Amino acid sequence: MRVGMGYDVHRLAEDRKLILGGIEIPNPLGLLGHSDADVLVHAIMDSLLGAAALGDIGKHFPDTNAKYKGISSLKLLKEVKNLLYEEGYKIVNIDATIIAEKPKMAPHIPFMVKKICAALEIDENRLNVKATTEEGLGFTGSGEGIASQSICLITKK
């Protein structure tokens, strides 16, 4: 059994969609990044890659590659799942946290779980997604950005 941890953060910006957990959330600002900037999915990918000692998303999907410009992070997550399976791993569970002052995430989390689990081809009881604020502190608390953390457990098949 192996454990991995992931973290991602992106700045909020105008003229961008807010994509978290593979779904679009109505918000006047979206996350700025090379891909769709889905911090939740990015953190999950990094935790999975880390657990398998396969590097990180920057190694596999560099932001210098035009192929990944504007790409859905769910597509990249499927590629990470395939890498894990090729190495003989299966996902035991994932626990992830979105760190954002607004918008409120609770109404959207069940839809995020469905999208992520479908991409990973795992049962929904293997993924927990939750959200928290930082009570107005730091860059997430001031509304400058959104962050996410993830931890996972994988095992050999």
PDB file of C-alpha atoms in Angstrom:
ATOM      1  CA  MET A   1       0.000   0.000   0.000  1.00  0.00           C
ATOM      2  CA  ARG A   2       1.227   3.472  -0.885  1.00  0.00           C
ATOM      3  CA  VAL A   3       0.073   6.952   0.111  1.00  0.00           C
ATOM      4  CA  GLY A   4       0.317  10.099  -1.995  1.00  0.00           C
ATOM      5  CA  MET A   5      -0.378  13.762  -1.322  1.00  0.00           C
ATOM      6  CA  GLY A   6      -1.248  16.489  -3.814  1.00  0.00           C
ATOM      7  CA  TYR A   7      -1.726  20.243  -3.680  1.00  0.00           C
ATOM      8  CA  ASP A   8      -2.657  22.781  -6.321  1.00  0.00           C
ATOM      9  CA  VAL A   9      -3.558  26.467  -6.435  1.00  0.00           C
ATOM     10  CA  HIS A  10      -4.647  28.844  -9.187  1.00  0.00           C
ATOM     11  CA  ARG A  11      -5.409  32.541  -9.260  1.00  0.00           C
ATOM     12  CA  LEU A  12      -8.965  33.699  -9.933  1.00  0.00           C
ATOM     13  CA  ALA A  13      -9.360  35.839 -13.059  1.00  0.00           C
ATOM     14  CA  GLU A  14     -11.993  37.453 -15.237  1.00  0.00           C
ATOM     15  CA  ASP A  15     -13.080  35.889 -18.523  1.00  0.00           C
ATOM     16  CA  ARG A  16     -12.464  32.343 -17.297  1.00  0.00           C
ATOM     17  CA  LYS A  17     -14.936  29.596 -16.396  1.00  0.00           C
ATOM     18  CA  LEU A  18     -14.751  28.205 -12.874  1.00  0.00           C
ATOM     19  CA  ILE A  19     -14.209  24.474 -13.340  1.00  0.00           C
ATOM     20  CA  LEU A  20     -13.871  22.356 -10.198  1.00  0.00           C
ATOM     21  CA  GLY A  21     -14.180  18.600 -10.041  1.00  0.00           C
ATOM     22  CA  GLY A  22     -14.940  18.553 -13.747  1.00  0.00           C
ATOM     23  CA  ILE A  23     -18.045  20.719 -13.500  1.00  0.00           C
ATOM     24  CA  GLU A  24     -18.646  24.365 -14.289  1.00  0.00           C
ATOM     25  CA  ILE A  25     -19.714  26.384 -11.263  1.00  0.00           C
ATOM     26  CA  PRO A  26     -21.458  29.712 -11.884  1.00  0.00           C
ATOM     27  CA  ASN A  27     -19.113  32.439 -10.692  1.00  0.00           C
ATOM     28  CA  PRO A  28     -18.003  35.834 -12.044  1.00  0.00           C
ATOM     29  CA  LEU A  29     -14.353  34.695 -11.878  1.00  0.00           C
ATOM     30  CA  GLY A  30     -12.674  31.508 -13.031  1.00  0.00           C
ATOM     31  CA  LEU A  31      -9.312  29.899 -12.420  1.00  0.00           C
ATOM     32  CA  LEU A  32      -6.369  30.997 -14.529  1.00  0.00           C
ATOM     33  CA  GLY A  33      -4.154  28.287 -15.992  1.00  0.00           C
ATOM     34  CA  HIS A  34      -2.877  26.531 -19.113  1.00  0.00           C
ATOM     35  CA  SER A  35      -5.548  23.819 -18.938  1.00  0.00           C
ATOM     36  CA  ASP A  36      -9.011  24.372 -17.444  1.00  0.00           C
ATOM     37  CA  ALA A  37      -7.132  25.014 -14.142  1.00  0.00           C
ATOM     38  CA  ASP A  38      -9.270  22.564 -12.145  1.00  0.00           C
ATOM     39  CA  VAL A  39      -7.363  22.685  -8.843  1.00  0.00           C
ATOM     40  CA  LEU A  40      -9.343  19.809  -7.337  1.00  0.00           C
ATOM     41  CA  VAL A  41      -8.584  17.397 -10.163  1.00  0.00           C
ATOM     42  CA  HIS A  42      -4.960  18.604 -10.313  1.00  0.00           C
ATOM     43  CA  ALA A  43      -4.444  17.890  -6.616  1.00  0.00           C
ATOM     44  CA  ILE A  44      -5.995  14.432  -7.018  1.00  0.00           C
ATOM     45  CA  MET A  45      -3.749  13.690 -10.015  1.00  0.00           C
ATOM     46  CA  ASP A  46      -0.646  14.738  -8.092  1.00  0.00           C
ATOM     47  CA  SER A  47      -1.589  12.594  -5.100  1.00  0.00           C
ATOM     48  CA  LEU A  48      -2.087   9.539  -7.341  1.00  0.00           C
ATOM     49  CA  LEU A  49       1.137  10.123  -9.277  1.00  0.00           C
ATOM     50  CA  GLY A  50       3.032  10.700  -6.034  1.00  0.00           C
ATOM     51  CA  ALA A  51       1.735   7.506  -4.453  1.00  0.00           C
ATOM     52  CA  ALA A  52       2.979   5.534  -7.456  1.00  0.00           C
ATOM     53  CA  ALA A  53       6.308   7.449  -7.547  1.00  0.00           C
ATOM     54  CA  LEU A  54       5.518   8.638 -11.083  1.00  0.00           C
ATOM     55  CA  GLY A  55       6.403  12.299 -10.663  1.00  0.00           C
ATOM     56  CA  ASP A  56       3.786  15.028 -10.941  1.00  0.00           C
ATOM     57  CA  ILE A  57       1.384  16.550 -13.446  1.00  0.00           C
ATOM     58  CA  GLY A  58       4.022  19.033 -14.635  1.00  0.00           C
ATOM     59  CA  LYS A  59       6.199  16.113 -15.723  1.00  0.00           C
ATOM     60  CA  HIS A  60       3.409  14.361 -17.623  1.00  0.00           C
ATOM     61  CA  PHE A  61       1.410  17.372 -18.884  1.00  0.00           C
ATOM     62  CA  PRO A  62       3.757  20.390 -19.073  1.00  0.00           C
ATOM     63  CA  ASP A  63       2.224  23.823 -19.513  1.00  0.00           C
ATOM     64  CA  THR A  64       4.767  24.430 -22.259  1.00  0.00           C
ATOM     65  CA  ASN A  65       2.991  21.889 -24.478  1.00  0.00           C
ATOM     66  CA  ALA A  66       0.276  23.467 -26.648  1.00  0.00           C
ATOM     67  CA  LYS A  67      -1.483  20.087 -26.722  1.00  0.00           C
ATOM     68  CA  TYR A  68      -2.713  20.733 -23.170  1.00  0.00           C
ATOM     69  CA  LYS A  69      -3.887  24.338 -23.730  1.00  0.00           C
ATOM     70  CA  GLY A  70      -7.469  24.582 -22.431  1.00  0.00           C
ATOM     71  CA  ILE A  71      -7.769  20.794 -22.008  1.00  0.00           C
ATOM     72  CA  SER A  72     -10.262  19.310 -19.584  1.00  0.00           C
ATOM     73  CA  SER A  73      -8.459  18.110 -16.482  1.00  0.00           C
ATOM     74  CA  LEU A  74     -10.781  15.085 -16.463  1.00  0.00           C
ATOM     75  CA  LYS A  75      -9.075  13.924 -19.682  1.00  0.00           C
ATOM     76  CA  LEU A  76      -5.717  14.228 -17.948  1.00  0.00           C
ATOM     77  CA  LEU A  77      -7.096  12.377 -14.912  1.00  0.00           C
ATOM     78  CA  LYS A  78      -8.042   9.463 -17.172  1.00  0.00           C
ATOM     79  CA  GLU A  79      -4.462   9.376 -18.445  1.00  0.00           C
ATOM     80  CA  VAL A  80      -3.176   9.314 -14.855  1.00  0.00           C
ATOM     81  CA  LYS A  81      -5.556   6.421 -14.093  1.00  0.00           C
ATOM     82  CA  ASN A  82      -4.148   4.551 -17.108  1.00  0.00           C
ATOM     83  CA  LEU A  83      -0.574   5.164 -15.921  1.00  0.00           C
ATOM     84  CA  LEU A  84      -1.443   3.730 -12.504  1.00  0.00           C
ATOM     85  CA  TYR A  85      -3.102   0.672 -14.021  1.00  0.00           C
ATOM     86  CA  GLU A  86      -0.108   0.088 -16.321  1.00  0.00           C
ATOM     87  CA  GLU A  87       2.089   0.047 -13.206  1.00  0.00           C
ATOM     88  CA  GLY A  88      -0.251  -2.488 -11.575  1.00  0.00           C
ATOM     89  CA  TYR A  89      -1.931  -0.170  -9.049  1.00  0.00           C
ATOM     90  CA  LYS A  90      -5.550   0.271  -8.075  1.00  0.00           C
ATOM     91  CA  ILE A  91      -7.071   3.140  -6.119  1.00  0.00           C
ATOM     92  CA  VAL A  92      -8.192   2.292  -2.596  1.00  0.00           C
ATOM     93  CA  ASN A  93      -9.477   5.754  -1.675  1.00  0.00           C
ATOM     94  CA  ILE A  94      -9.013   9.495  -2.134  1.00  0.00           C
ATOM     95  CA  ASP A  95      -9.794  12.291   0.316  1.00  0.00           C
ATOM     96  CA  ALA A  96      -9.694  15.844  -1.072  1.00  0.00           C
ATOM     97  CA  THR A  97     -10.391  19.348   0.207  1.00  0.00           C
ATOM     98  CA  ILE A  98     -11.226  22.485  -1.773  1.00  0.00           C
ATOM     99  CA  ILE A  99     -10.057  25.694  -0.078  1.00  0.00           C
ATOM    100  CA  ALA A 100     -12.121  28.673  -1.225  1.00  0.00           C
ATOM    101  CA  GLU A 101     -13.919  31.583   0.396  1.00  0.00           C
ATOM    102  CA  LYS A 102     -16.611  31.547  -2.300  1.00  0.00           C
ATOM    103  CA  PRO A 103     -18.638  30.338  -4.051  1.00  0.00           C
ATOM    104  CA  LYS A 104     -20.146  27.791  -1.679  1.00  0.00           C
ATOM    105  CA  MET A 105     -19.119  24.315  -2.809  1.00  0.00           C
ATOM    106  CA  ALA A 106     -21.516  22.038  -0.897  1.00  0.00           C
ATOM    107  CA  PRO A 107     -24.287  22.038  -3.541  1.00  0.00           C
ATOM    108  CA  HIS A 108     -21.776  21.058  -6.247  1.00  0.00           C
ATOM    109  CA  ILE A 109     -19.788  18.346  -4.476  1.00  0.00           C
ATOM    110  CA  PRO A 110     -22.068  15.385  -5.338  1.00  0.00           C
ATOM    111  CA  PHE A 111     -21.713  16.252  -9.050  1.00  0.00           C
ATOM    112  CA  MET A 112     -17.930  16.586  -8.701  1.00  0.00           C
ATOM    113  CA  VAL A 113     -17.736  13.155  -7.076  1.00  0.00           C
ATOM    114  CA  LYS A 114     -19.736  11.599  -9.930  1.00  0.00           C
ATOM    115  CA  LYS A 115     -17.504  13.161 -12.613  1.00  0.00           C
ATOM    116  CA  ILE A 116     -14.216  12.282 -10.921  1.00  0.00           C
ATOM    117  CA  CYS A 117     -15.255   8.723 -10.084  1.00  0.00           C
ATOM    118  CA  ALA A 118     -16.449   8.167 -13.645  1.00  0.00           C
ATOM    119  CA  ALA A 119     -13.068   9.339 -14.977  1.00  0.00           C
ATOM    120  CA  LEU A 120     -11.197   7.081 -12.554  1.00  0.00           C
ATOM    121  CA  GLU A 121     -13.645   4.182 -12.967  1.00  0.00           C
ATOM    122  CA  ILE A 122     -14.017   3.806  -9.204  1.00  0.00           C
ATOM    123  CA  ASP A 123     -17.046   3.547  -6.931  1.00  0.00           C
ATOM    124  CA  GLU A 124     -18.230   6.804  -5.418  1.00  0.00           C
ATOM    125  CA  ASN A 125     -17.593   5.486  -1.904  1.00  0.00           C
ATOM    126  CA  ARG A 126     -13.840   5.602  -2.662  1.00  0.00           C
ATOM    127  CA  LEU A 127     -13.762   9.402  -3.032  1.00  0.00           C
ATOM    128  CA  ASN A 128     -14.499  12.025  -0.415  1.00  0.00           C
ATOM    129  CA  VAL A 129     -14.567  15.696  -1.415  1.00  0.00           C
ATOM    130  CA  LYS A 130     -15.104  18.455   1.095  1.00  0.00           C
ATOM    131  CA  ALA A 131     -14.626  22.219   1.170  1.00  0.00           C
ATOM    132  CA  THR A 132     -13.500  24.792   3.671  1.00  0.00           C
ATOM    133  CA  THR A 133     -12.891  28.526   3.865  1.00  0.00           C
ATOM    134  CA  GLU A 134      -9.928  30.244   5.458  1.00  0.00           C
ATOM    135  CA  GLU A 135     -12.044  32.758   7.362  1.00  0.00           C
ATOM    136  CA  GLY A 136     -10.819  35.628   5.190  1.00  0.00           C
ATOM    137  CA  LEU A 137      -7.135  34.858   5.714  1.00  0.00           C
ATOM    138  CA  GLY A 138      -4.477  34.439   3.018  1.00  0.00           C
ATOM    139  CA  PHE A 139      -4.887  34.517  -0.768  1.00  0.00           C
ATOM    140  CA  THR A 140      -7.798  32.056  -0.749  1.00  0.00           C
ATOM    141  CA  GLY A 141      -9.526  33.896   2.081  1.00  0.00           C
ATOM    142  CA  SER A 142      -9.227  37.224   0.269  1.00  0.00           C
ATOM    143  CA  GLY A 143     -10.719  35.692  -2.879  1.00  0.00           C
ATOM    144  CA  GLU A 144      -7.546  35.928  -4.971  1.00  0.00           C
ATOM    145  CA  GLY A 145      -7.425  32.199  -5.683  1.00  0.00           C
ATOM    146  CA  ILE A 146      -8.636  28.700  -4.922  1.00  0.00           C
ATOM    147  CA  ALA A 147      -6.536  25.808  -3.654  1.00  0.00           C
ATOM    148  CA  SER A 148      -7.071  22.108  -3.171  1.00  0.00           C
ATOM    149  CA  GLN A 149      -5.376  19.284  -1.294  1.00  0.00           C
ATOM    150  CA  SER A 150      -5.669  15.548  -1.829  1.00  0.00           C
ATOM    151  CA  ILE A 151      -4.407  12.407  -0.200  1.00  0.00           C
ATOM    152  CA  CYS A 152      -4.835   8.931  -1.614  1.00  0.00           C
ATOM    153  CA  LEU A 153      -4.124   5.297  -0.900  1.00  0.00           C
ATOM    154  CA  ILE A 154      -3.251   2.917  -3.720  1.00  0.00           C
ATOM    155  CA  THR A 155      -2.304  -0.740  -3.703  1.00  0.00           C
ATOM    156  CA  LYS A 156      -1.015  -3.334  -6.128  1.00  0.00           C
ATOM    157  CA  LYS A 157      -3.804  -5.157  -7.929  1.00  0.00           C
TER     158      LYS A 157
END
